[in-house]
PDB file of C-alpha atoms in Angstrom:
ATOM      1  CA  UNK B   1      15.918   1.081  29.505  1.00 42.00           C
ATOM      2  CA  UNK B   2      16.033   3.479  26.344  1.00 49.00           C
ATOM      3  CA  UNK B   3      17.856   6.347  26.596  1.00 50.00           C
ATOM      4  CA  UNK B   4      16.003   9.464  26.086  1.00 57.00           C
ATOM      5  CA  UNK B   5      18.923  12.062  27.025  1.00 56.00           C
ATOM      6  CA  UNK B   6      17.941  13.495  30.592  1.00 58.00           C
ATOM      7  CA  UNK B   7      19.187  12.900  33.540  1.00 57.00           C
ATOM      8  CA  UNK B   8      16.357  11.590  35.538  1.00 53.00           C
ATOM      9  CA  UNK B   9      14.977   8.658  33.202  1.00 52.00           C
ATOM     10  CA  UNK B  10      18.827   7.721  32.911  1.00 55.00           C
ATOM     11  CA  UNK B  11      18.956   7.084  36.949  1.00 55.00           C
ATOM     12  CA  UNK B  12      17.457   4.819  39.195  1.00 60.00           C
ATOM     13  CA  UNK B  13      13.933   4.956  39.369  1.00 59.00           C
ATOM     14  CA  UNK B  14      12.667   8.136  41.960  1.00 66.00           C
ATOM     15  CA  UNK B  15       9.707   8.844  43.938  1.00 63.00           C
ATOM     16  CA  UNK B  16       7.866  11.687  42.883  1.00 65.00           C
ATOM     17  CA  UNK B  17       7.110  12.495  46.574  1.00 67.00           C
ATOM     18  CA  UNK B  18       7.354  11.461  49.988  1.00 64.00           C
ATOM     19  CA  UNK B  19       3.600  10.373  49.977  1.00 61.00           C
ATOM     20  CA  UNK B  20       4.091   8.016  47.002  1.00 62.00           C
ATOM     21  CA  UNK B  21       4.284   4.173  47.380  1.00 57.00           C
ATOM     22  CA  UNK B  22       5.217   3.333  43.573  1.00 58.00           C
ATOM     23  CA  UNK B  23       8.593   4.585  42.049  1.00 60.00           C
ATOM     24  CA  UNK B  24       8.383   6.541  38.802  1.00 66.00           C
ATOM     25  CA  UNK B  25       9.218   3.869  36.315  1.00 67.00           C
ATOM     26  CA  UNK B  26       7.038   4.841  33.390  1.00 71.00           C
ATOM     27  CA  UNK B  27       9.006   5.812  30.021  1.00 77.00           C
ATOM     28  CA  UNK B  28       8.296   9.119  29.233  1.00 79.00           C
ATOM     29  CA  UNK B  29       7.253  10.327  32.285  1.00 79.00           C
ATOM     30  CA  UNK B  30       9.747  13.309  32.376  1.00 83.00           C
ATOM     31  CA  UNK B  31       8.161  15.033  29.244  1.00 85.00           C
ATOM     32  CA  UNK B  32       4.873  14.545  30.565  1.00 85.00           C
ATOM     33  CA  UNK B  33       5.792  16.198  33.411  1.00 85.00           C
ATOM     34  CA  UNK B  34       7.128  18.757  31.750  1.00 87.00           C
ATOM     35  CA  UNK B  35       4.614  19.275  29.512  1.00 88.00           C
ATOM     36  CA  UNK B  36       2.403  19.986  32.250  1.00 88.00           C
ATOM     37  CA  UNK B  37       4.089  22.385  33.803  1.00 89.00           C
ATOM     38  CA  UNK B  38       5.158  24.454  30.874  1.00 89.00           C
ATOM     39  CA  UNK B  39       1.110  24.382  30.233  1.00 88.00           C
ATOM     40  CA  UNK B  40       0.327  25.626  34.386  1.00 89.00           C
ATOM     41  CA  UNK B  41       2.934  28.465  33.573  1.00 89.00           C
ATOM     42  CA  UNK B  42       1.522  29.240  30.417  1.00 89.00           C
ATOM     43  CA  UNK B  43      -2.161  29.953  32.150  1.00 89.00           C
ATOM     44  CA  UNK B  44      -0.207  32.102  35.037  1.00 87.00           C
ATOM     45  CA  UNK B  45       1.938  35.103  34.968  1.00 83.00           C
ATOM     46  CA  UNK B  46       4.822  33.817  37.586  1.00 87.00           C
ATOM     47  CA  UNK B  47       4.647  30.780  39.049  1.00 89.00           C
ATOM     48  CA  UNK B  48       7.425  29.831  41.757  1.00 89.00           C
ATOM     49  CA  UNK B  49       8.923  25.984  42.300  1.00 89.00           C
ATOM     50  CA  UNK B  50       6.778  26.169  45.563  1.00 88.00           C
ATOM     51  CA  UNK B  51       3.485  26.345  43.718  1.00 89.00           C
ATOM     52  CA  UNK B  52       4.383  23.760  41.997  1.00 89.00           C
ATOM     53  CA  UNK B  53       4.899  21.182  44.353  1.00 87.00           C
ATOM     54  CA  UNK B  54       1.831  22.097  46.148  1.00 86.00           C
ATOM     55  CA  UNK B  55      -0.003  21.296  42.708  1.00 87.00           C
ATOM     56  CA  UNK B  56       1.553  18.092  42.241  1.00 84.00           C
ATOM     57  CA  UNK B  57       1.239  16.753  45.317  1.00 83.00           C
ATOM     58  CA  UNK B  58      -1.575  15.109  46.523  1.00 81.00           C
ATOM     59  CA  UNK B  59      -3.484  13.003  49.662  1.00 82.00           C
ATOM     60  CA  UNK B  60      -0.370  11.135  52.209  1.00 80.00           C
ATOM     61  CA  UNK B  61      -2.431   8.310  53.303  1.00 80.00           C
ATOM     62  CA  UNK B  62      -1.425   8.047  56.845  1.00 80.00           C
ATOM     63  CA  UNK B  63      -3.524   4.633  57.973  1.00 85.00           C
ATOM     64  CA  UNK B  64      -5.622   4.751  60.631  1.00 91.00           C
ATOM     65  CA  UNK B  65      -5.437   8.654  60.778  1.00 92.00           C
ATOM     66  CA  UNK B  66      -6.859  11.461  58.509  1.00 90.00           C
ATOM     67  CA  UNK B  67      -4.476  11.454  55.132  1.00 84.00           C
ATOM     68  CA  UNK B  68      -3.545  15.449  54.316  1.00 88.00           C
ATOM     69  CA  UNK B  69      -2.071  17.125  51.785  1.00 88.00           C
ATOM     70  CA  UNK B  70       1.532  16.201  51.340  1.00 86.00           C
ATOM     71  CA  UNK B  71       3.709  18.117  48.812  1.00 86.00           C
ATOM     72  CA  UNK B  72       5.436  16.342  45.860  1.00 85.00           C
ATOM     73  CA  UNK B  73       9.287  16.867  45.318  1.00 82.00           C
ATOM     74  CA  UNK B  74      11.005  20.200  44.892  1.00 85.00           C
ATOM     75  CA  UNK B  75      13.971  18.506  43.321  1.00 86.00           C
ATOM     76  CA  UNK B  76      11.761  17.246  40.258  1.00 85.00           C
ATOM     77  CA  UNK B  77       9.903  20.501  39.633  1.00 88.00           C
ATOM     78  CA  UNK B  78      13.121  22.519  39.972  1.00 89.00           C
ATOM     79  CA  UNK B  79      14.845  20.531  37.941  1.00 89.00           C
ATOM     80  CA  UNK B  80      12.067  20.769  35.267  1.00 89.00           C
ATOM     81  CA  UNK B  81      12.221  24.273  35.438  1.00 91.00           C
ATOM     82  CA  UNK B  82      15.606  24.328  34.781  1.00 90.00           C
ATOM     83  CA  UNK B  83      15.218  22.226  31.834  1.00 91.00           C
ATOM     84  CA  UNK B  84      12.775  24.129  30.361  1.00 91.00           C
ATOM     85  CA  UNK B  85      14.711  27.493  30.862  1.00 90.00           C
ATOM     86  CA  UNK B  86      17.523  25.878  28.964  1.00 92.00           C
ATOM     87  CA  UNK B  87      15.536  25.282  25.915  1.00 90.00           C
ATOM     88  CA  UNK B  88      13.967  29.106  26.069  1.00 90.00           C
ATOM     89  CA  UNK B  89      10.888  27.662  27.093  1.00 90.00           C
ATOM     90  CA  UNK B  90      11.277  29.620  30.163  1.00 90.00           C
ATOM     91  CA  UNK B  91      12.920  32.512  32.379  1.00 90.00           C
ATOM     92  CA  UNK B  92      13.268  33.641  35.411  1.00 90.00           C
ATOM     93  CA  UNK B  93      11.921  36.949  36.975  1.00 87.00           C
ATOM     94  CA  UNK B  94      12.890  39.475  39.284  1.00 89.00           C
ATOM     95  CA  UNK B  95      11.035  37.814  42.543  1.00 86.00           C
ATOM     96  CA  UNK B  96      12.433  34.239  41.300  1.00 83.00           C
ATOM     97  CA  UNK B  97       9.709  32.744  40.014  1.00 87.00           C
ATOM     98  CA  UNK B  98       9.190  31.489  36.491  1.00 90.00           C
ATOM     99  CA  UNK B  99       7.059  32.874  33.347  1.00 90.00           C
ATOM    100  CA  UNK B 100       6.640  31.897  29.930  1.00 90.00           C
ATOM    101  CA  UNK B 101       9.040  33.144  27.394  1.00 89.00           C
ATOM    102  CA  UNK B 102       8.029  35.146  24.257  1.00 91.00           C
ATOM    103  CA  UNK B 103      10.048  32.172  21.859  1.00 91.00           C
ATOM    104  CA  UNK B 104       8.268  29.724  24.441  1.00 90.00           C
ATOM    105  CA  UNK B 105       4.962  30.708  24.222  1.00 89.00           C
ATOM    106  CA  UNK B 106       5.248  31.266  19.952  1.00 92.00           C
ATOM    107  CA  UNK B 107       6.271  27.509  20.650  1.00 90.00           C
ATOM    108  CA  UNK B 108       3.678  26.503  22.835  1.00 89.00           C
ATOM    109  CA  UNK B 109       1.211  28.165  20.371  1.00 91.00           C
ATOM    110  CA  UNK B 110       2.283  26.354  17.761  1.00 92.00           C
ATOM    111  CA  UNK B 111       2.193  22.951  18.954  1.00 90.00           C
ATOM    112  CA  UNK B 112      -1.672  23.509  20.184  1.00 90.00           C
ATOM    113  CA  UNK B 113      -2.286  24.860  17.082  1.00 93.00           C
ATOM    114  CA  UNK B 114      -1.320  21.500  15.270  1.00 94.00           C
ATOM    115  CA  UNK B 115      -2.658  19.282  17.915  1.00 92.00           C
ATOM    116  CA  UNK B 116      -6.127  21.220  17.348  1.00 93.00           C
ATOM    117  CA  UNK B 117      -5.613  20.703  13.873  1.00 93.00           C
ATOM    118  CA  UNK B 118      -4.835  16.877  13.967  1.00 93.00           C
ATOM    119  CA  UNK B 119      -7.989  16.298  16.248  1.00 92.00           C
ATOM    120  CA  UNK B 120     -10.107  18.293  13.782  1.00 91.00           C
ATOM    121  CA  UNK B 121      -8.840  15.743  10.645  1.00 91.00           C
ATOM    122  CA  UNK B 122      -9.348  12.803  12.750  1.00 89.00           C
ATOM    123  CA  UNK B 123     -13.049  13.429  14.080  1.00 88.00           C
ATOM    124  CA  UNK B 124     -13.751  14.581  10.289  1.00 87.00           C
ATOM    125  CA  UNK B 125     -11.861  11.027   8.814  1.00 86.00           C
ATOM    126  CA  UNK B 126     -14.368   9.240  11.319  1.00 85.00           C
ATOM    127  CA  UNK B 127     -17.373  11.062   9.997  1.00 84.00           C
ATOM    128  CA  UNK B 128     -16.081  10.319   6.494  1.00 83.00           C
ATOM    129  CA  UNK B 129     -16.075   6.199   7.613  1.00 80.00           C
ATOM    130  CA  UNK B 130     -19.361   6.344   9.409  1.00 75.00           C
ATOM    131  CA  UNK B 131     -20.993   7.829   6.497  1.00 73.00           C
ATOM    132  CA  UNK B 132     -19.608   5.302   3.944  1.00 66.00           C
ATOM    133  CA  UNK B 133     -20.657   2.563   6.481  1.00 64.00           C
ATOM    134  CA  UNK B 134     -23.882   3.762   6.289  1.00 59.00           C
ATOM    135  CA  UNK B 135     -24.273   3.823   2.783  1.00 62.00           C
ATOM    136  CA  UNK B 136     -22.936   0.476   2.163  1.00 60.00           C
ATOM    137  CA  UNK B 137     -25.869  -0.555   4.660  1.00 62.00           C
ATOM    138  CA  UNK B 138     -27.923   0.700   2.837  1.00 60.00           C
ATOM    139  CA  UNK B 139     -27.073  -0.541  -0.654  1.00 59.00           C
ATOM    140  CA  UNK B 140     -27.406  -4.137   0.677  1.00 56.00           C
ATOM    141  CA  UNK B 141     -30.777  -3.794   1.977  1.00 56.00           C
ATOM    142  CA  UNK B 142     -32.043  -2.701  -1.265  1.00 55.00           C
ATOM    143  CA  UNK B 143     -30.162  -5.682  -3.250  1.00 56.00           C
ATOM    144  CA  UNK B 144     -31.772  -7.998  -0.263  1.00 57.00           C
ATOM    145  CA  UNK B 145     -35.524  -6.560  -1.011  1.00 58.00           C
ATOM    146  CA  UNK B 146     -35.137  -7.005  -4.827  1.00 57.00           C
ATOM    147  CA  UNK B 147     -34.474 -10.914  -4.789  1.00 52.00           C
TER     148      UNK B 147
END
């Protein structure tokens, strides 16, 4: 397993909740996870480590019986929260929730700025190669008429 510096993709692998069957074992999965919780803080003012798990949970298939809502873990989310507030991408407020901080939302910014801008080159590069496609289609049809 590569090492990617934080604690929880160095460990054993963990469930993500009580309701989940499959371990997280997927590389990366720690980022992505933060990733979209910095984003669900960035859309709300304060957003507490309770909301949280009630957004990532999900159904707890109980058999035979109805399946519910169950939460996902606290643990993860708070200690995604606390990763983020050591970067600055967080901080804490008065009723202990969580908000976006000014550095972390300049960052935040930033980063969908460029991935808007990298989408925007790529649809225009495969515009650019449909376009000489077509051309070239076109040039051998003509060569193919005059024989």
């Amino acid at each position: 397993m590569t090492q990617t510096g934080t604690t929880y993709e160095r460990v054993r692998p963990i469930r993500s909740s009580t309701m989940e069957v499959r371990r997280l074992t997927r590389p990366g999965w720690f980022s992505r996870l933060s990733a979209a919780i910095a984003r669900h803080i960035y859309l709300r003012k304060d957003v507490g480590v309770g909301a949280l798990i009630k957004l990532h949970g999900g159904r707890n298939r109980r058999g035979n019986r109805p399946s519910h809502h169950a939460n996902a873990s606290a643990s993860v989310q708070r200690k995604i929260c606390q990763s983020l507030e050591k970067i600055g991408v967080l901080e804490q407020t008065e009723n202990n929730g969580r908000r976006i901080s000014q550095d972390g939302q300049r960052d935040l910014d930033r980063i969908a700025t460029a991935v808007v801008e990298a989408a925007k080159e790529e649809e225009d590069e495969e515009e650019e190669e449909g376009e000489g496609e077509a051309e070239a289609e076109g040039e051998g049809e003509e060569e193919e008429e005059e024989e």
